Every structure is written in C-alpha cells, then in structure tokens.
C-alpha cells in the first residue's frame, strides 16, 4: 500500500484554502514579494457592536484573482496608473500647467493623501473627495475642463495618487467639521432603499461571507479603490460602485459626486480605518 | 498605429545554465474585436494583435496566433529553458501592420 503518499496528498488538500465556502480566507497579501498589506484589522471604535474585525475585499476573492493583486506586473490596474502618470506631467488648460507644475513628483507630494480622504476642506467649507479636489485643481488652477466625476480619466488619476499611499493605514477623520456629513453617511448606510428594501448593512455588515447568488459578499470596504474589475476590464471608482449597489436594490440611485454619495463615501471609508490602502486592487 | 500600445516584459536578468525560467509579457492594446458596432450602427473594424512570438538567440520559444476573442491587453506567461547567455526577443504583430519589439538579455553563470 502506498499509504504515505496518500497521507501526504490528504495533508496537502487540507492545507489548500478552499474557496467553495464563501467565508473570508486567511491568506496574506504581499505585493511584489516585499510589501505586506494589512487586510484584517480590529474594527474602529465607532463600529462597536456592529463588527469585531474589518477585512479587505481581497479576502473574499478566489486565489487566482488574489494573485493578480500580488504582483504589479500582473495587476491590470497598473496600466491605468501608468497612463495617469503621463497625464500628471501633461500640460492642460488655459494656465499652461500640469499637475506636476504645482505638485512636482507624485511619489512625494501625494504620499499619504489617499489614506485620509475624503476630508474637510476649510476654504470650501465642505467635505471633499479626491475626485472633487482633482476637479477643483483642474478648473480653478489649471483652467482646464473638469473631468466627468466617475469617468476613466479621473479614476485613473485617483488610482495613481492612491498608489502613493499603498500600505499606509486608512485613517479618515470622523469628528470635528466632518461629523455632520459622517452622520449623514451613516444614516444612508443603514437606510433601506429600493424595491428590494435593502440597506448597505443588510449585505455588507450582516451577511458578509455569505453568498449572494453566485458571488461572495464582502464587507464593502473601500481601501482597495479604485478597483480593477475583471467584469468590465477597467478601474472602477467608489461612487460608480455605490451606484451599482444602489441600482441592484432596484432604487433610483444618487448621482456620482452628489452630496449623498460623498457622505456615504466618508462613512464607508471610516469603517475601514486601520486597513492598508491597497489601490489599485483587483476584483471580479 | 493604434493608440497607447506599449509592450512590457518581465524576465530574469540571470539564470543557471539549463534553468527553466518564467517569462511574463503584456502589451497594452485595445483589441477591438471587429464584432462591435458604433452608435450609428456601422461595424467597428477589427484591430487586434494577431501574432506574438518569442525567440531565444533566434530559436523559437513560442509562437501564438490570436483571434478576435482575445481580451484587451493580452497577457502571456510561459516558461523557457535558458541553455546559455543570450537575448530573448519578443515580437507582437498588429492588424494594422505595426510590429512591436522588446528584447531582454539573460546572463548565464
């Protein structure tokens, strides 16, 4: 009897993580064989009683999809980042400026930016997302046309800027001047909408790890956004994803860039405080 | 020439003689299938990379024919045995006649 090889095979089978079950796995996300990202963290204090642990959506994906995010060469989102890096240095608009004219190298000037957005803008007296900030720069400093809020140009640029914070913990402020907006976002998160009468929490807080038809429900964290989705072969912004989710509850959606979605983005981002920024991520 | 086409290759700089190395290649390309129609209902002509080859010191490693169902930004990962120091030459052939090339040297020893 070849008992030993059989045991070895059985042991091997047991050690391979199964993704037939929808639960989050225990894999470790190391990018390019060097940067380890925090994909599981104790839930921030404001989630007391709701969640114990927050998890990046990476854990809910199949091994093959996970692998795409572990190597920048394999990550299709990096193509968009490269394209945006060219745009960063390209002059646009009536002022004859590019992003680099004011901000110099993106690697230094944008380090850590993504981790704290959306955040309060004192001059504008409002909560600003990165998209809003980029378009403000384009219109008021560069004299260029604003990009479509959830279009390809701006999402690629957000990915380039986000990449500079990869590995840094998400740390958006929820108190002070942003508190009212944050509360509004929380309200939206728990409000049931649409003909299916579903709130964000029904799926992403109460049922993460379970199947929704043929797919796995994640916690709906935004630390990996913009996310390259295999289903549409491009980077997807947070608001585009919100729109898709709200539409799936068969509700009329808010518009990308609307105050409602900005509030929701702030709240959802704060639910991921402590996770590493992992943009651009790869999802199915 | 199609827009935004850029070949990329990931290959080791050195290897042991006879070692099997992993090569990763990707070319950014829209890969317009020829099956789609524009808003006016006219067929958008096919524009894809139709052939990809890899040679080591002039000897064929892989030769791929691509058809219209291949995804955008085609990615190939394959293995090659490196017997001696030499050059890996990667070539992509576009429908519009463009040829894109990339060369990587691998040192043995």
mmCIF file of C-alpha atoms in Angstrom:
data_model
loop_
_atom_site.group_PDB
_atom_site.id
_atom_site.type_symbol
_atom_site.label_atom_id
_atom_site.label_comp_id
_atom_site.label_asym_id
_atom_site.label_seq_id
_atom_site.Cartn_x
_atom_site.Cartn_y
_atom_site.Cartn_z
ATOM 1 C CA UNK A 1 0.000 0.000 0.000
ATOM 2 C CA UNK A 2 1.281 3.434 -0.752
ATOM 3 C CA UNK A 3 -0.040 4.758 2.482
ATOM 4 C CA UNK A 4 2.474 7.524 2.946
ATOM 5 C CA UNK A 5 1.925 9.302 -0.368
ATOM 6 C CA UNK A 6 -1.817 9.144 0.255
ATOM 7 C CA UNK A 7 -1.407 10.808 3.616
ATOM 8 C CA UNK A 8 0.790 13.412 2.038
ATOM 9 C CA UNK A 9 -1.854 14.115 -0.588
ATOM 10 C CA UNK A 10 -4.562 14.338 2.050
ATOM 11 C CA UNK A 11 -2.458 16.755 4.088
ATOM 12 C CA UNK A 12 -1.846 18.831 1.003
ATOM 13 C CA UNK A 13 -5.550 19.002 0.252
ATOM 14 C CA UNK A 14 -6.283 20.156 3.766
ATOM 15 C CA UNK A 15 -3.686 22.875 3.661
ATOM 16 C CA UNK A 16 -5.011 24.409 0.455
ATOM 17 C CA UNK A 17 -7.503 27.131 1.304
ATOM 18 C CA UNK A 18 -10.924 26.251 -0.035
ATOM 19 C CA UNK A 19 -12.948 28.919 -1.717
ATOM 20 C CA UNK A 20 -16.056 26.836 -2.212
ATOM 21 C CA UNK A 21 -17.094 28.218 1.163
ATOM 22 C CA UNK A 22 -17.856 31.905 0.926
ATOM 23 C CA UNK A 23 -16.084 32.876 4.114
ATOM 24 C CA UNK A 24 -13.097 35.174 4.064
ATOM 25 C CA UNK A 25 -9.820 33.264 3.860
ATOM 26 C CA UNK A 26 -6.648 33.702 5.900
ATOM 27 C CA UNK A 27 -4.255 34.405 3.036
ATOM 28 C CA UNK A 28 -1.672 37.139 3.411
ATOM 29 C CA UNK A 29 -1.429 39.926 0.858
ATOM 30 C CA UNK A 30 2.191 40.630 -0.022
ATOM 31 C CA UNK A 31 2.696 42.841 -3.054
ATOM 32 C CA UNK A 32 5.715 42.217 -5.305
ATOM 33 C CA UNK A 33 7.092 39.832 -2.712
ATOM 34 C CA UNK A 34 8.039 42.710 -0.401
ATOM 35 C CA UNK A 35 5.194 44.937 0.829
ATOM 36 C CA UNK A 36 2.851 43.226 3.260
ATOM 37 C CA UNK A 37 -0.534 44.925 3.479
ATOM 38 C CA UNK A 38 -2.877 44.894 6.454
ATOM 39 C CA UNK A 39 -6.046 43.249 5.178
ATOM 40 C CA UNK A 40 -7.579 42.395 8.542
ATOM 41 C CA UNK A 41 -7.693 44.795 11.453
ATOM 42 C CA UNK A 42 -9.617 45.325 14.667
ATOM 43 C CA UNK A 43 -12.751 47.325 13.881
ATOM 44 C CA UNK A 44 -12.575 51.047 14.650
ATOM 45 C CA UNK A 45 -14.297 52.131 17.861
ATOM 46 C CA UNK A 46 -17.347 53.593 16.143
ATOM 47 C CA UNK A 47 -18.251 50.095 14.878
ATOM 48 C CA UNK A 48 -18.658 48.754 18.418
ATOM 49 C CA UNK A 49 -21.400 46.179 18.445
ATOM 50 C CA UNK A 50 -21.550 46.021 14.658
ATOM 51 C CA UNK A 51 -18.254 44.395 13.659
ATOM 52 C CA UNK A 52 -15.283 42.991 15.554
ATOM 53 C CA UNK A 53 -12.886 42.848 12.667
ATOM 54 C CA UNK A 54 -12.698 44.708 9.397
ATOM 55 C CA UNK A 55 -11.484 42.882 6.311
ATOM 56 C CA UNK A 56 -10.387 43.959 2.883
ATOM 57 C CA UNK A 57 -12.460 42.645 -0.008
ATOM 58 C CA UNK A 58 -9.303 40.856 -1.177
ATOM 59 C CA UNK A 59 -10.025 38.028 1.292
ATOM 60 C CA UNK A 60 -13.323 37.241 -0.355
ATOM 61 C CA UNK A 61 -11.902 36.627 -3.806
ATOM 62 C CA UNK A 62 -10.683 33.419 -5.432
ATOM 63 C CA UNK A 63 -6.975 32.585 -5.267
ATOM 64 C CA UNK A 64 -6.463 33.394 -8.961
ATOM 65 C CA UNK A 65 -7.968 36.858 -8.561
ATOM 66 C CA UNK A 66 -5.991 37.425 -5.366
ATOM 67 C CA UNK A 67 -2.768 36.551 -7.177
ATOM 68 C CA UNK A 68 -3.345 39.318 -9.728
ATOM 69 C CA UNK A 69 -3.117 41.886 -6.963
ATOM 70 C CA UNK A 70 0.073 40.426 -5.514
ATOM 71 C CA UNK A 71 2.312 41.416 -8.424
ATOM 72 C CA UNK A 72 2.237 44.804 -10.088
ATOM 73 C CA UNK A 73 3.163 43.265 -13.414
ATOM 74 C CA UNK A 74 0.081 41.043 -13.266
ATOM 75 C CA UNK A 75 -2.211 43.777 -11.943
ATOM 76 C CA UNK A 76 -4.128 45.205 -14.915
ATOM 77 C CA UNK A 77 -4.930 48.303 -12.854
ATOM 78 C CA UNK A 78 -1.293 49.335 -13.125
ATOM 79 C CA UNK A 79 -1.765 50.056 -16.826
ATOM 80 C CA UNK A 80 -4.217 52.778 -15.879
ATOM 81 C CA UNK A 81 -1.771 54.067 -13.282
ATOM 82 C CA UNK A 82 0.945 54.311 -15.936
ATOM 83 C CA UNK A 83 -1.395 56.205 -18.239
ATOM 84 C CA UNK A 84 -2.258 58.613 -15.423
ATOM 85 C CA UNK A 85 1.433 59.165 -14.655
ATOM 86 C CA UNK A 86 1.793 60.581 -18.163
ATOM 87 C CA UNK A 87 -1.233 62.809 -17.685
ATOM 88 C CA UNK A 88 0.289 64.042 -14.412
ATOM 89 C CA UNK A 89 3.122 65.600 -16.432
ATOM 90 C CA UNK A 90 0.965 66.804 -19.329
ATOM 91 C CA UNK A 91 0.035 70.480 -19.525
ATOM 92 C CA UNK A 92 -3.700 71.097 -19.891
ATOM 93 C CA UNK A 93 -5.925 74.166 -19.765
ATOM 94 C CA UNK A 94 -5.548 77.932 -20.147
ATOM 95 C CA UNK A 95 -2.967 78.395 -17.380
ATOM 96 C CA UNK A 96 -0.371 76.226 -19.106
ATOM 97 C CA UNK A 97 0.045 73.994 -16.087
ATOM 98 C CA UNK A 98 0.191 70.272 -15.446
ATOM 99 C CA UNK A 99 -0.329 68.542 -12.109
ATOM 100 C CA UNK A 100 3.465 68.428 -11.788
ATOM 101 C CA UNK A 101 3.783 72.230 -12.186
ATOM 102 C CA UNK A 102 2.496 72.689 -8.631
ATOM 103 C CA UNK A 103 2.875 69.270 -7.040
ATOM 104 C CA UNK A 104 6.215 68.119 -8.550
ATOM 105 C CA UNK A 105 6.726 64.377 -8.284
ATOM 106 C CA UNK A 106 3.601 62.416 -7.456
ATOM 107 C CA UNK A 107 5.595 59.937 -5.342
ATOM 108 C CA UNK A 108 6.485 62.525 -2.709
ATOM 109 C CA UNK A 109 3.713 65.091 -2.910
ATOM 110 C CA UNK A 110 0.822 62.622 -2.859
ATOM 111 C CA UNK A 111 2.200 60.192 -0.284
ATOM 112 C CA UNK A 112 -0.384 59.610 2.417
ATOM 113 C CA UNK A 113 -3.091 61.642 0.712
ATOM 114 C CA UNK A 114 -5.370 58.752 -0.135
ATOM 115 C CA UNK A 115 -5.320 57.442 3.441
ATOM 116 C CA UNK A 116 -7.102 60.493 4.855
ATOM 117 C CA UNK A 117 -9.629 61.180 2.092
ATOM 118 C CA UNK A 118 -12.468 62.160 1.975
ATOM 119 C CA UNK A 119 -11.599 65.059 4.233
ATOM 120 C CA UNK A 120 -12.691 68.529 5.257
ATOM 121 C CA UNK A 121 -11.710 71.435 3.048
ATOM 122 C CA UNK A 122 -11.630 74.626 5.096
ATOM 123 C CA UNK A 123 -11.729 77.076 2.200
ATOM 124 C CA UNK A 124 -14.695 75.353 0.574
ATOM 125 C CA UNK A 125 -16.399 74.589 3.907
ATOM 126 C CA UNK A 126 -17.283 71.100 2.753
ATOM 127 C CA UNK A 127 -16.116 67.501 2.718
ATOM 128 C CA UNK A 128 -14.058 66.862 -0.379
ATOM 129 C CA UNK A 129 -13.410 63.565 -2.098
ATOM 130 C CA UNK A 130 -10.237 63.143 -4.120
ATOM 131 C CA UNK A 131 -12.255 63.449 -7.312
ATOM 132 C CA UNK A 132 -13.698 66.776 -6.167
ATOM 133 C CA UNK A 133 -10.247 68.013 -5.219
ATOM 134 C CA UNK A 134 -8.766 66.996 -8.587
ATOM 135 C CA UNK A 135 -11.540 68.732 -10.498
ATOM 136 C CA UNK A 136 -11.160 71.830 -8.343
ATOM 137 C CA UNK A 137 -7.477 71.912 -9.288
ATOM 138 C CA UNK A 138 -8.310 71.447 -12.954
ATOM 139 C CA UNK A 139 -10.943 74.171 -13.087
ATOM 140 C CA UNK A 140 -9.507 76.798 -10.779
ATOM 141 C CA UNK A 141 -5.752 76.351 -11.021
ATOM 142 C CA UNK A 142 -5.173 74.842 -14.443
ATOM 143 C CA UNK A 143 -8.062 76.482 -16.260
ATOM 144 C CA UNK A 144 -8.953 73.096 -17.694
ATOM 145 C CA UNK A 145 -12.298 71.389 -18.094
ATOM 146 C CA UNK A 146 -13.442 69.294 -15.151
ATOM 147 C CA UNK A 147 -13.374 65.576 -15.771
ATOM 148 C CA UNK A 148 -16.571 63.532 -15.578
ATOM 149 C CA UNK A 149 -16.862 62.589 -11.913
ATOM 150 C CA UNK A 150 -16.702 58.831 -12.392
ATOM 151 C CA UNK A 151 -15.086 58.799 -15.840
ATOM 152 C CA UNK A 152 -11.937 56.941 -16.829
ATOM 153 C CA UNK A 153 -9.565 59.937 -16.732
ATOM 154 C CA UNK A 154 -10.303 60.879 -13.165
ATOM 155 C CA UNK A 155 -10.484 57.318 -11.866
ATOM 156 C CA UNK A 156 -7.063 56.560 -13.345
ATOM 157 C CA UNK A 157 -5.668 59.714 -11.719
ATOM 158 C CA UNK A 158 -7.195 58.749 -8.355
ATOM 159 C CA UNK A 159 -5.505 55.356 -8.744
ATOM 160 C CA UNK A 160 -2.123 56.975 -9.401
ATOM 161 C CA UNK A 161 -2.473 59.183 -6.325
ATOM 162 C CA UNK A 162 -3.815 56.316 -4.212
ATOM 163 C CA UNK A 163 -0.897 54.078 -5.135
ATOM 164 C CA UNK A 164 1.468 56.520 -3.405
ATOM 165 C CA UNK A 165 -0.255 55.633 -0.108
ATOM 166 C CA UNK A 166 -0.284 51.881 -0.626
ATOM 167 C CA UNK A 167 0.450 50.097 2.627
ATOM 168 C CA UNK A 168 -0.451 53.081 4.804
ATOM 169 C CA UNK A 169 -3.426 52.615 7.132
ATOM 170 C CA UNK A 170 -6.713 54.248 6.173
ATOM 171 C CA UNK A 171 -7.284 56.993 8.705
ATOM 172 C CA UNK A 172 -10.156 59.300 7.806
ATOM 173 C CA UNK A 173 -11.377 61.761 10.420
ATOM 174 C CA UNK A 174 -14.964 61.344 11.575
ATOM 175 C CA UNK A 175 -15.247 64.144 14.122
ATOM 176 C CA UNK A 176 -14.841 67.919 14.079
ATOM 177 C CA UNK A 177 -16.202 69.662 10.999
ATOM 178 C CA UNK A 178 -16.913 66.427 9.117
ATOM 179 C CA UNK A 179 -19.122 64.973 11.824
ATOM 180 C CA UNK A 180 -22.446 66.102 10.362
ATOM 181 C CA UNK A 181 -21.538 64.657 6.960
ATOM 182 C CA UNK A 182 -20.330 61.469 8.591
ATOM 183 C CA UNK A 183 -23.643 61.104 10.463
ATOM 184 C CA UNK A 184 -25.500 61.616 7.203
ATOM 185 C CA UNK A 185 -23.389 58.884 5.612
ATOM 186 C CA UNK A 186 -24.130 56.539 8.485
ATOM 187 C CA UNK A 187 -27.844 57.246 8.098
ATOM 188 C CA UNK A 188 -27.602 56.354 4.399
ATOM 189 C CA UNK A 189 -25.647 53.197 5.157
ATOM 190 C CA UNK A 190 -28.387 51.843 7.385
ATOM 191 C CA UNK A 191 -31.352 53.158 5.370
ATOM 192 C CA UNK A 192 -33.199 50.552 3.339
ATOM 193 C CA UNK A 193 -33.784 51.567 -0.263
ATOM 194 C CA UNK A 194 -35.382 50.281 -3.419
ATOM 195 C CA UNK A 195 -37.985 47.688 -4.287
ATOM 196 C CA UNK A 196 -35.826 45.055 -2.619
ATOM 197 C CA UNK A 197 -35.797 47.145 0.555
ATOM 198 C CA UNK A 198 -32.112 46.629 1.281
ATOM 199 C CA UNK A 199 -29.620 48.782 3.151
ATOM 200 C CA UNK A 200 -25.848 48.609 2.706
ATOM 201 C CA UNK A 201 -25.705 46.959 6.136
ATOM 202 C CA UNK A 202 -28.100 44.136 5.196
ATOM 203 C CA UNK A 203 -25.488 42.723 2.829
ATOM 204 C CA UNK A 204 -22.128 44.085 3.902
ATOM 205 C CA UNK A 205 -22.494 44.073 7.684
ATOM 206 C CA UNK A 206 -24.983 41.297 8.411
ATOM 207 C CA UNK A 207 -24.170 38.912 5.570
ATOM 208 C CA UNK A 208 -20.564 39.334 4.518
ATOM 209 C CA UNK A 209 -19.002 35.941 3.897
ATOM 210 C CA UNK A 210 -22.311 34.560 2.616
ATOM 211 C CA UNK A 211 -23.208 34.019 -0.986
ATOM 212 C CA UNK A 212 -25.305 36.474 -2.947
ATOM 213 C CA UNK A 213 -26.375 34.285 -5.811
ATOM 214 C CA UNK A 214 -23.053 33.139 -7.311
ATOM 215 C CA UNK A 215 -20.863 35.742 -5.646
ATOM 216 C CA UNK A 216 -19.300 36.280 -2.256
ATOM 217 C CA UNK A 217 -20.426 39.227 -0.188
ATOM 218 C CA UNK A 218 -17.554 41.278 1.179
ATOM 219 C CA UNK A 219 -17.683 43.918 3.868
ATOM 220 C CA UNK A 220 -17.819 46.546 1.158
ATOM 221 C CA UNK A 221 -14.566 48.190 2.222
ATOM 222 C CA UNK A 222 -13.176 50.948 0.036
ATOM 223 C CA UNK A 223 -9.474 50.607 0.929
ATOM 224 C CA UNK A 224 -8.750 48.947 -2.427
ATOM 225 C CA UNK A 225 -10.476 51.524 -4.619
ATOM 226 C CA UNK A 226 -10.204 52.372 -7.440
ATOM 227 C CA UNK A 227 -10.639 48.674 -8.173
ATOM 228 C CA UNK A 228 -9.915 46.952 -11.446
ATOM 229 C CA UNK A 229 -12.857 44.686 -12.152
ATOM 230 C CA UNK A 230 -12.441 41.684 -14.407
ATOM 231 C CA UNK A 231 -16.078 42.023 -15.459
ATOM 232 C CA UNK A 232 -15.600 45.407 -17.146
ATOM 233 C CA UNK A 233 -11.813 45.473 -17.643
ATOM 234 C CA UNK A 234 -11.274 48.939 -16.183
ATOM 235 C CA UNK A 235 -10.787 50.781 -12.925
ATOM 236 C CA UNK A 236 -13.985 51.469 -11.029
ATOM 237 C CA UNK A 237 -14.451 54.372 -8.662
ATOM 238 C CA UNK A 238 -16.150 54.221 -5.281
ATOM 239 C CA UNK A 239 -19.165 56.176 -6.482
ATOM 240 C CA UNK A 240 -19.572 54.010 -9.575
ATOM 241 C CA UNK A 241 -19.623 51.013 -7.247
ATOM 242 C CA UNK A 242 -22.156 52.695 -4.934
ATOM 243 C CA UNK A 243 -24.319 53.406 -7.948
ATOM 244 C CA UNK A 244 -24.194 49.754 -8.978
ATOM 245 C CA UNK A 245 -25.088 48.587 -5.485
ATOM 246 C CA UNK A 246 -27.998 51.009 -5.065
ATOM 247 C CA UNK A 247 -29.271 50.106 -8.521
ATOM 248 C CA UNK A 248 -29.171 46.445 -7.517
ATOM 249 C CA UNK A 249 -31.611 47.198 -4.712
ATOM 250 C CA UNK A 250 -33.845 48.463 -7.540
ATOM 251 C CA UNK A 251 -33.754 52.020 -6.308
ATOM 252 C CA UNK A 252 -33.202 55.271 -8.143
ATOM 253 C CA UNK A 253 -29.552 55.993 -7.411
ATOM 254 C CA UNK A 254 -27.901 59.189 -6.324
ATOM 255 C CA UNK A 255 -25.539 60.711 -8.849
ATOM 256 C CA UNK A 256 -21.788 60.092 -8.623
ATOM 257 C CA UNK A 257 -20.348 63.157 -6.899
ATOM 258 C CA UNK A 258 -23.642 64.028 -5.190
ATOM 259 C CA UNK A 259 -23.549 65.173 -1.531
ATOM 260 C CA UNK A 260 -25.264 61.915 -0.531
ATOM 261 C CA UNK A 261 -22.577 59.730 -2.084
ATOM 262 C CA UNK A 262 -19.806 61.951 -0.688
ATOM 263 C CA UNK A 263 -21.272 61.452 2.798
ATOM 264 C CA UNK A 264 -21.601 57.727 2.203
ATOM 265 C CA UNK A 265 -18.024 57.519 0.934
ATOM 266 C CA UNK A 266 -16.769 59.229 4.066
ATOM 267 C CA UNK A 267 -18.724 56.886 6.306
ATOM 268 C CA UNK A 268 -17.760 53.714 4.428
ATOM 269 C CA UNK A 269 -14.096 54.806 4.344
ATOM 270 C CA UNK A 270 -14.198 55.288 8.122
ATOM 271 C CA UNK A 271 -15.431 51.708 8.520
ATOM 272 C CA UNK A 272 -12.110 50.652 7.030
ATOM 273 C CA UNK A 273 -9.903 52.762 9.311
ATOM 274 C CA UNK A 274 -6.902 50.582 10.119
ATOM 275 C CA UNK A 275 -6.802 48.616 6.855
ATOM 276 C CA UNK A 276 -3.974 49.322 4.432
ATOM 277 C CA UNK A 277 -4.660 51.379 1.368
ATOM 278 C CA UNK A 278 -4.442 48.713 -1.353
ATOM 279 C CA UNK A 279 -5.275 50.599 -4.530
ATOM 280 C CA UNK A 280 -5.443 49.707 -7.315
ATOM 281 C CA UNK A 281 -6.974 46.397 -6.292
ATOM 282 C CA UNK A 282 -8.262 43.584 -8.496
ATOM 283 C CA UNK A 283 -11.779 42.227 -8.069
ATOM 284 C CA UNK A 284 -14.113 40.141 -10.183
ATOM 285 C CA UNK B 1 -0.854 52.841 -35.412
ATOM 286 C CA UNK B 2 -3.266 52.079 -32.614
ATOM 287 C CA UNK B 3 -3.067 54.378 -29.604
ATOM 288 C CA UNK B 4 -1.425 53.639 -26.274
ATOM 289 C CA UNK B 5 0.287 50.440 -27.368
ATOM 290 C CA UNK B 6 3.169 49.562 -25.087
ATOM 291 C CA UNK B 7 4.849 46.168 -24.748
ATOM 292 C CA UNK B 8 6.079 45.008 -21.358
ATOM 293 C CA UNK B 9 8.191 42.032 -20.405
ATOM 294 C CA UNK B 10 9.235 40.607 -17.066
ATOM 295 C CA UNK B 11 12.204 38.271 -17.373
ATOM 296 C CA UNK B 12 15.069 37.380 -15.010
ATOM 297 C CA UNK B 13 18.411 39.086 -15.688
ATOM 298 C CA UNK B 14 20.377 35.949 -14.904
ATOM 299 C CA UNK B 15 19.820 32.206 -14.747
ATOM 300 C CA UNK B 16 21.719 28.948 -14.226
ATOM 301 C CA UNK B 17 22.584 27.010 -17.375
ATOM 302 C CA UNK B 18 19.609 24.875 -18.369
ATOM 303 C CA UNK B 19 17.320 26.591 -15.877
ATOM 304 C CA UNK B 20 13.629 26.886 -16.678
ATOM 305 C CA UNK B 21 12.574 30.493 -16.152
ATOM 306 C CA UNK B 22 9.149 32.091 -16.078
ATOM 307 C CA UNK B 23 8.510 34.861 -18.578
ATOM 308 C CA UNK B 24 5.630 37.276 -18.303
ATOM 309 C CA UNK B 25 4.569 39.518 -21.163
ATOM 310 C CA UNK B 26 1.832 42.040 -21.623
ATOM 311 C CA UNK B 27 1.031 44.506 -24.348
ATOM 312 C CA UNK B 28 -1.444 47.292 -23.732
ATOM 313 C CA UNK B 29 -3.779 47.215 -26.698
ATOM 314 C CA UNK B 30 -7.476 47.876 -27.130
ATOM 315 C CA UNK B 31 -8.014 44.619 -29.113
ATOM 316 C CA UNK B 32 -11.078 45.832 -30.995
ATOM 317 C CA UNK B 33 -12.820 42.579 -31.881
ATOM 318 C CA UNK B 34 -14.485 43.583 -35.140
ATOM 319 C CA UNK B 35 -17.797 42.309 -33.789
ATOM 320 C CA UNK B 36 -18.959 45.585 -32.301
ATOM 321 C CA UNK B 37 -20.961 48.362 -33.882
ATOM 322 C CA UNK B 38 -20.724 52.078 -33.207
ATOM 323 C CA UNK B 39 -23.686 54.294 -32.287
ATOM 324 C CA UNK B 40 -24.623 54.771 -35.951
ATOM 325 C CA UNK B 41 -24.766 51.015 -36.444
ATOM 326 C CA UNK B 42 -21.596 50.753 -38.507
ATOM 327 C CA UNK B 43 -19.243 47.897 -37.827
ATOM 328 C CA UNK B 44 -16.060 48.943 -35.991
ATOM 329 C CA UNK B 45 -13.216 47.339 -37.950
ATOM 330 C CA UNK B 46 -11.109 44.696 -36.260
ATOM 331 C CA UNK B 47 -7.856 45.940 -34.791
ATOM 332 C CA UNK B 48 -6.028 43.367 -32.708
ATOM 333 C CA UNK B 49 -2.596 41.926 -32.117
ATOM 334 C CA UNK B 50 -2.813 38.801 -34.279
ATOM 335 C CA UNK B 51 0.520 37.148 -33.557
ATOM 336 C CA UNK B 52 3.008 37.035 -30.708
ATOM 337 C CA UNK B 53 6.378 35.324 -30.811
ATOM 338 C CA UNK B 54 9.322 34.817 -28.500
ATOM 339 C CA UNK B 55 12.757 33.752 -29.684
ATOM 340 C CA UNK B 56 15.908 32.940 -27.773
ATOM 341 C CA UNK B 57 19.077 33.600 -29.808
ATOM 342 C CA UNK B 58 16.992 33.199 -32.966
ATOM 343 C CA UNK B 59 15.397 29.934 -31.843
ATOM 344 C CA UNK B 60 11.619 29.914 -31.455
ATOM 345 C CA UNK B 61 10.325 29.594 -27.891
ATOM 346 C CA UNK B 62 6.667 30.316 -28.518
ATOM 347 C CA UNK B 63 4.571 31.417 -31.486
ATOM 348 C CA UNK B 64 0.979 32.383 -30.786
ATOM 349 C CA UNK B 65 -1.827 33.181 -33.203
ATOM 350 C CA UNK B 66 -4.537 35.357 -31.710
ATOM 351 C CA UNK B 67 -8.116 35.655 -32.890
ATOM 352 C CA UNK B 68 -10.761 38.254 -32.225
ATOM 353 C CA UNK B 69 -11.997 36.840 -28.906
ATOM 354 C CA UNK B 70 -8.742 37.593 -27.070
ATOM 355 C CA UNK B 71 -9.182 40.131 -24.301
ATOM 356 C CA UNK B 72 -7.862 43.668 -24.197
ATOM 357 C CA UNK B 73 -4.200 43.999 -23.068
ATOM 358 C CA UNK B 74 -3.245 40.387 -23.892
ATOM 359 C CA UNK B 75 -1.044 38.802 -21.239
ATOM 360 C CA UNK B 76 1.084 35.699 -21.730
ATOM 361 C CA UNK B 77 3.010 33.820 -19.096
ATOM 362 C CA UNK B 78 5.176 30.899 -20.173
ATOM 363 C CA UNK B 79 8.414 29.103 -19.398
ATOM 364 C CA UNK B 80 11.651 28.816 -21.332
ATOM 365 C CA UNK B 81 14.818 26.823 -20.808
ATOM 366 C CA UNK B 82 17.910 29.028 -20.820
ATOM 367 C CA UNK B 83 20.927 26.982 -22.044
ATOM 368 C CA UNK B 84 23.395 29.859 -22.402
ATOM 369 C CA UNK B 85 23.806 33.620 -22.179
ATOM 370 C CA UNK B 86 21.682 35.296 -24.803
ATOM 371 C CA UNK B 87 18.810 37.515 -25.820
ATOM 372 C CA UNK B 88 15.100 36.884 -25.560
ATOM 373 C CA UNK B 89 13.322 38.670 -28.366
ATOM 374 C CA UNK B 90 9.607 39.300 -28.063
ATOM 375 C CA UNK B 91 7.573 40.422 -31.069
ATOM 376 C CA UNK B 92 3.932 41.457 -31.387
ATOM 377 C CA UNK B 93 2.245 41.843 -34.798
ATOM 378 C CA UNK B 94 -0.643 44.297 -35.138
ATOM 379 C CA UNK B 95 -3.516 44.060 -37.645
ATOM 380 C CA UNK B 96 -2.518 47.483 -38.958
ATOM 381 C CA UNK B 97 0.938 46.218 -39.905
ATOM 382 C CA UNK B 98 2.777 47.654 -36.901
ATOM 383 C CA UNK B 99 5.338 45.423 -35.254
ATOM 384 C CA UNK B 100 6.318 45.950 -31.634
ATOM 385 C CA UNK B 101 9.539 44.513 -30.291
ATOM 386 C CA UNK B 102 11.198 44.080 -26.931
ATOM 387 C CA UNK B 103 14.493 42.407 -26.088
ATOM 388 C CA UNK B 104 15.730 41.116 -22.747
ATOM 389 C CA UNK B 105 19.196 39.765 -22.110
ATOM 390 C CA UNK B 106 19.681 36.833 -19.796
ATOM 391 C CA UNK B 107 23.084 36.047 -18.395
ATOM 392 C CA UNK B 108 24.105 32.518 -17.510
ATOM 393 C CA UNK B 109 26.594 31.942 -14.723
#
